[in-house]
PDB file of C-alpha atoms in Angstrom:
ATOM      1  CA  UNK V   1       7.884  -4.871 -19.629  1.00 93.00           C
ATOM      2  CA  UNK V   2       4.340  -5.382 -17.817  1.00 97.00           C
ATOM      3  CA  UNK V   3       3.908  -3.812 -14.251  1.00 97.00           C
ATOM      4  CA  UNK V   4       2.145  -4.896 -11.780  1.00 98.00           C
ATOM      5  CA  UNK V   5       0.959  -4.132  -8.148  1.00 97.00           C
ATOM      6  CA  UNK V   6       0.261  -6.071  -4.970  1.00 98.00           C
ATOM      7  CA  UNK V   7      -1.744  -5.278  -2.278  1.00 97.00           C
ATOM      8  CA  UNK V   8      -1.620  -6.959   1.155  1.00 98.00           C
ATOM      9  CA  UNK V   9      -3.522  -6.357   4.259  1.00 96.00           C
ATOM     10  CA  UNK V  10      -4.204  -7.337   7.531  1.00 97.00           C
ATOM     11  CA  UNK V  11      -7.325  -9.250   7.345  1.00 97.00           C
ATOM     12  CA  UNK V  12      -9.768  -6.914   8.245  1.00 95.00           C
ATOM     13  CA  UNK V  13     -10.931  -9.735  11.268  1.00 96.00           C
ATOM     14  CA  UNK V  14      -7.554  -8.933  13.191  1.00 97.00           C
ATOM     15  CA  UNK V  15      -7.075  -5.961  15.044  1.00 96.00           C
ATOM     16  CA  UNK V  16      -4.746  -3.399  13.458  1.00 97.00           C
ATOM     17  CA  UNK V  17      -2.511  -1.971  16.314  1.00 97.00           C
ATOM     18  CA  UNK V  18      -0.542   0.876  13.756  1.00 97.00           C
ATOM     19  CA  UNK V  19      -4.270   2.067  11.783  1.00 97.00           C
ATOM     20  CA  UNK V  20      -5.449   2.386  15.083  1.00 97.00           C
ATOM     21  CA  UNK V  21      -3.261   4.891  16.008  1.00 97.00           C
ATOM     22  CA  UNK V  22      -2.793   6.644  13.406  1.00 98.00           C
ATOM     23  CA  UNK V  23      -6.432   6.936  13.239  1.00 98.00           C
ATOM     24  CA  UNK V  24      -5.633   8.351  17.120  1.00 98.00           C
ATOM     25  CA  UNK V  25      -3.270  10.395  16.387  1.00 98.00           C
ATOM     26  CA  UNK V  26      -5.608  12.187  13.053  1.00 98.00           C
ATOM     27  CA  UNK V  27      -8.067  12.951  15.751  1.00 98.00           C
ATOM     28  CA  UNK V  28      -5.288  14.642  17.548  1.00 97.00           C
ATOM     29  CA  UNK V  29      -4.605  16.883  14.902  1.00 97.00           C
ATOM     30  CA  UNK V  30      -7.751  17.376  15.125  1.00 97.00           C
ATOM     31  CA  UNK V  31      -9.293  15.490  12.280  1.00 97.00           C
ATOM     32  CA  UNK V  32     -12.705  13.964  14.011  1.00 97.00           C
ATOM     33  CA  UNK V  33     -14.514  12.766  10.903  1.00 97.00           C
ATOM     34  CA  UNK V  34     -12.147   9.677  10.703  1.00 98.00           C
ATOM     35  CA  UNK V  35     -13.558   6.580  12.279  1.00 97.00           C
ATOM     36  CA  UNK V  36     -11.058   4.167  11.804  1.00 97.00           C
ATOM     37  CA  UNK V  37      -7.478   4.091   9.395  1.00 98.00           C
ATOM     38  CA  UNK V  38      -6.113   0.145   8.591  1.00 97.00           C
ATOM     39  CA  UNK V  39      -2.208   0.134   7.123  1.00 98.00           C
ATOM     40  CA  UNK V  40      -1.510  -1.550   3.818  1.00 97.00           C
ATOM     41  CA  UNK V  41       1.535  -2.517   1.752  1.00 97.00           C
ATOM     42  CA  UNK V  42       1.749  -2.395  -2.137  1.00 97.00           C
ATOM     43  CA  UNK V  43       4.746  -4.240  -3.241  1.00 98.00           C
ATOM     44  CA  UNK V  44       5.388  -2.520  -7.214  1.00 97.00           C
ATOM     45  CA  UNK V  45       6.616  -5.169  -9.625  1.00 98.00           C
ATOM     46  CA  UNK V  46       8.732  -4.875 -12.801  1.00 97.00           C
ATOM     47  CA  UNK V  47       8.312  -7.369 -14.199  1.00 97.00           C
ATOM     48  CA  UNK V  48       9.287  -9.318 -17.925  1.00 96.00           C
ATOM     49  CA  UNK V  49       6.279 -10.939 -18.911  1.00 95.00           C
ATOM     50  CA  UNK V  50       3.384 -11.651 -16.947  1.00 97.00           C
ATOM     51  CA  UNK V  51       1.635 -14.664 -14.922  1.00 96.00           C
ATOM     52  CA  UNK V  52      -0.909 -15.202 -13.249  1.00 97.00           C
ATOM     53  CA  UNK V  53      -0.645 -18.282 -11.094  1.00 97.00           C
ATOM     54  CA  UNK V  54       3.187 -17.394 -10.661  1.00 97.00           C
ATOM     55  CA  UNK V  55       1.974 -13.814  -9.062  1.00 98.00           C
ATOM     56  CA  UNK V  56      -0.065 -15.970  -7.116  1.00 97.00           C
ATOM     57  CA  UNK V  57       2.394 -17.981  -6.119  1.00 97.00           C
ATOM     58  CA  UNK V  58       5.329 -14.349  -5.353  1.00 97.00           C
ATOM     59  CA  UNK V  59       2.313 -13.271  -3.017  1.00 97.00           C
ATOM     60  CA  UNK V  60       2.114 -17.078  -0.449  1.00 96.00           C
ATOM     61  CA  UNK V  61       5.502 -17.269  -1.013  1.00 96.00           C
ATOM     62  CA  UNK V  62       7.395 -14.514  -0.489  1.00 97.00           C
ATOM     63  CA  UNK V  63       5.328 -11.060  -0.161  1.00 98.00           C
ATOM     64  CA  UNK V  64       2.417 -11.712   1.978  1.00 97.00           C
ATOM     65  CA  UNK V  65       2.288 -13.861   5.034  1.00 97.00           C
ATOM     66  CA  UNK V  66      -1.522 -15.928   4.372  1.00 94.00           C
ATOM     67  CA  UNK V  67      -2.625 -16.370   7.737  1.00 96.00           C
ATOM     68  CA  UNK V  68      -2.471 -12.670   8.634  1.00 97.00           C
ATOM     69  CA  UNK V  69      -2.916 -11.595   5.728  1.00 97.00           C
ATOM     70  CA  UNK V  70      -5.355 -10.864   1.550  1.00 97.00           C
ATOM     71  CA  UNK V  71      -4.177  -9.819  -0.653  1.00 98.00           C
ATOM     72  CA  UNK V  72      -5.038  -8.386  -4.018  1.00 97.00           C
ATOM     73  CA  UNK V  73      -2.830  -7.775  -7.640  1.00 97.00           C
ATOM     74  CA  UNK V  74      -3.853  -5.968 -10.844  1.00 97.00           C
ATOM     75  CA  UNK V  75      -1.097  -5.442 -13.618  1.00 97.00           C
ATOM     76  CA  UNK V  76      -1.429  -1.425 -14.240  1.00 94.00           C
ATOM     77  CA  UNK V  77       0.585  -1.351 -17.676  1.00 85.00           C
TER      78      UNK V  77
ATOM     79  CA  UNK O   1     -19.193   6.489   5.841  1.00 93.00           C
ATOM     80  CA  UNK O   2     -17.097   6.923   3.380  1.00 97.00           C
ATOM     81  CA  UNK O   3     -14.220   4.846   3.008  1.00 97.00           C
ATOM     82  CA  UNK O   4     -10.774   6.933   1.478  1.00 98.00           C
ATOM     83  CA  UNK O   5      -7.405   5.073  -0.087  1.00 97.00           C
ATOM     84  CA  UNK O   6      -4.343   6.642   0.671  1.00 98.00           C
ATOM     85  CA  UNK O   7      -1.265   5.278  -1.422  1.00 97.00           C
ATOM     86  CA  UNK O   8       2.127   6.337  -0.499  1.00 98.00           C
ATOM     87  CA  UNK O   9       5.127   5.933  -1.769  1.00 96.00           C
ATOM     88  CA  UNK O  10       8.620   6.531  -1.763  1.00 97.00           C
ATOM     89  CA  UNK O  11      10.048   9.499  -4.501  1.00 97.00           C
ATOM     90  CA  UNK O  12      10.956   7.352  -7.995  1.00 95.00           C
ATOM     91  CA  UNK O  13      13.656   9.351  -7.622  1.00 96.00           C
ATOM     92  CA  UNK O  14      14.935   7.981  -4.599  1.00 97.00           C
ATOM     93  CA  UNK O  15      16.373   3.993  -3.700  1.00 96.00           C
ATOM     94  CA  UNK O  16      14.478   1.642  -2.281  1.00 97.00           C
ATOM     95  CA  UNK O  17      16.327  -0.081  -0.602  1.00 97.00           C
ATOM     96  CA  UNK O  18      13.778  -2.780   0.818  1.00 97.00           C
ATOM     97  CA  UNK O  19      11.934  -3.226  -2.407  1.00 97.00           C
ATOM     98  CA  UNK O  20      15.313  -4.457  -4.524  1.00 97.00           C
ATOM     99  CA  UNK O  21      15.529  -6.735  -0.871  1.00 97.00           C
ATOM    100  CA  UNK O  22      12.396  -7.771  -2.100  1.00 98.00           C
ATOM    101  CA  UNK O  23      12.770  -8.151  -5.816  1.00 98.00           C
ATOM    102  CA  UNK O  24      16.196 -10.233  -5.063  1.00 98.00           C
ATOM    103  CA  UNK O  25      14.405 -12.449  -2.984  1.00 98.00           C
ATOM    104  CA  UNK O  26      12.513 -13.165  -6.295  1.00 98.00           C
ATOM    105  CA  UNK O  27      15.254 -13.613  -8.638  1.00 98.00           C
ATOM    106  CA  UNK O  28      16.652 -16.032  -5.061  1.00 97.00           C
ATOM    107  CA  UNK O  29      12.754 -18.167  -5.767  1.00 97.00           C
ATOM    108  CA  UNK O  30      13.276 -18.650  -9.442  1.00 97.00           C
ATOM    109  CA  UNK O  31      11.392 -15.716 -11.032  1.00 98.00           C
ATOM    110  CA  UNK O  32      13.500 -14.498 -13.092  1.00 97.00           C
ATOM    111  CA  UNK O  33      11.135 -12.053 -14.723  1.00 97.00           C
ATOM    112  CA  UNK O  34      11.341  -9.634 -12.095  1.00 98.00           C
ATOM    113  CA  UNK O  35      13.652  -6.361 -12.809  1.00 97.00           C
ATOM    114  CA  UNK O  36      12.248  -5.067 -10.138  1.00 97.00           C
ATOM    115  CA  UNK O  37      10.132  -3.870  -7.346  1.00 98.00           C
ATOM    116  CA  UNK O  38       9.569  -1.445  -5.001  1.00 97.00           C
ATOM    117  CA  UNK O  39       6.928  -0.653  -1.856  1.00 98.00           C
ATOM    118  CA  UNK O  40       4.769   1.959  -0.515  1.00 97.00           C
ATOM    119  CA  UNK O  41       1.391   2.082   2.103  1.00 97.00           C
ATOM    120  CA  UNK O  42      -1.860   1.902   1.945  1.00 97.00           C
ATOM    121  CA  UNK O  43      -3.925   3.963   4.314  1.00 98.00           C
ATOM    122  CA  UNK O  44      -7.948   2.877   4.813  1.00 97.00           C
ATOM    123  CA  UNK O  45      -8.889   5.588   5.903  1.00 98.00           C
ATOM    124  CA  UNK O  46     -12.644   5.632   7.457  1.00 97.00           C
ATOM    125  CA  UNK O  47     -14.330   8.949   7.038  1.00 97.00           C
ATOM    126  CA  UNK O  48     -18.194  10.873   9.002  1.00 96.00           C
ATOM    127  CA  UNK O  49     -17.874  13.075   5.707  1.00 95.00           C
ATOM    128  CA  UNK O  50     -14.442  13.616   2.710  1.00 97.00           C
ATOM    129  CA  UNK O  51     -13.073  16.985   1.579  1.00 96.00           C
ATOM    130  CA  UNK O  52     -10.620  16.520  -0.874  1.00 97.00           C
ATOM    131  CA  UNK O  53      -8.512  19.562   0.653  1.00 97.00           C
ATOM    132  CA  UNK O  54      -9.008  17.918   4.515  1.00 97.00           C
ATOM    133  CA  UNK O  55      -7.484  14.610   3.635  1.00 98.00           C
ATOM    134  CA  UNK O  56      -4.741  15.927   1.214  1.00 97.00           C
ATOM    135  CA  UNK O  57      -3.993  18.130   5.121  1.00 97.00           C
ATOM    136  CA  UNK O  58      -3.946  14.569   6.881  1.00 97.00           C
ATOM    137  CA  UNK O  59      -1.513  13.221   3.926  1.00 97.00           C
ATOM    138  CA  UNK O  60       1.338  16.330   4.375  1.00 96.00           C
ATOM    139  CA  UNK O  61       0.559  16.616   8.408  1.00 96.00           C
ATOM    140  CA  UNK O  62       0.701  13.382   9.336  1.00 97.00           C
ATOM    141  CA  UNK O  63       0.611   9.723   6.423  1.00 98.00           C
ATOM    142  CA  UNK O  64       3.023  11.164   4.123  1.00 97.00           C
ATOM    143  CA  UNK O  65       6.412  12.719   4.345  1.00 97.00           C
ATOM    144  CA  UNK O  66       6.621  15.310   1.599  1.00 94.00           C
ATOM    145  CA  UNK O  67      10.457  15.389   1.312  1.00 96.00           C
ATOM    146  CA  UNK O  68      10.956  11.432   0.668  1.00 97.00           C
ATOM    147  CA  UNK O  69       7.114  10.324  -0.368  1.00 97.00           C
ATOM    148  CA  UNK O  70       4.346  11.189  -3.439  1.00 97.00           C
ATOM    149  CA  UNK O  71       0.822  10.474  -2.305  1.00 98.00           C
ATOM    150  CA  UNK O  72      -2.580  10.291  -3.944  1.00 97.00           C
ATOM    151  CA  UNK O  73      -6.272   8.958  -2.662  1.00 97.00           C
ATOM    152  CA  UNK O  74      -9.312   8.681  -3.452  1.00 97.00           C
ATOM    153  CA  UNK O  75     -12.734   7.855  -2.277  1.00 97.00           C
ATOM    154  CA  UNK O  76     -13.283   4.024  -3.018  1.00 94.00           C
ATOM    155  CA  UNK O  77     -17.452   3.445  -2.016  1.00 85.00           C
TER     156      UNK O  77
END
């Protein structure tokens, strides 16, 4: 069994309003050193076998929205 | 400026229904090698200075729900 972690993040050029709200809330809690926050998601897949092209295809078809998101993935164990 | 990535995941003992739906959808798309999927989130913080205890406090107070979620964080640059 192979574990693959896919990380999906909003493209850097796009405003992350949820992240901005998190940063603002952290500053309100006196964590004044926080300048910015951006929120992403991860999908950790348990797979019988690993094929890079197939994982890329999963990302393009279902896991990420390539119009607004970037993704990376890595085998973690 | 320091960049810290906080990874937040549902505790392994809890059912991740969204992840299960993703795994099922991937299998429906003929990615039959997918056994399971679990979904997590990341918060990437831009900070003026890094203090491990303060980042831990941010996680406990706002970023994660320690009752149902585990978190890890690392300085990435």
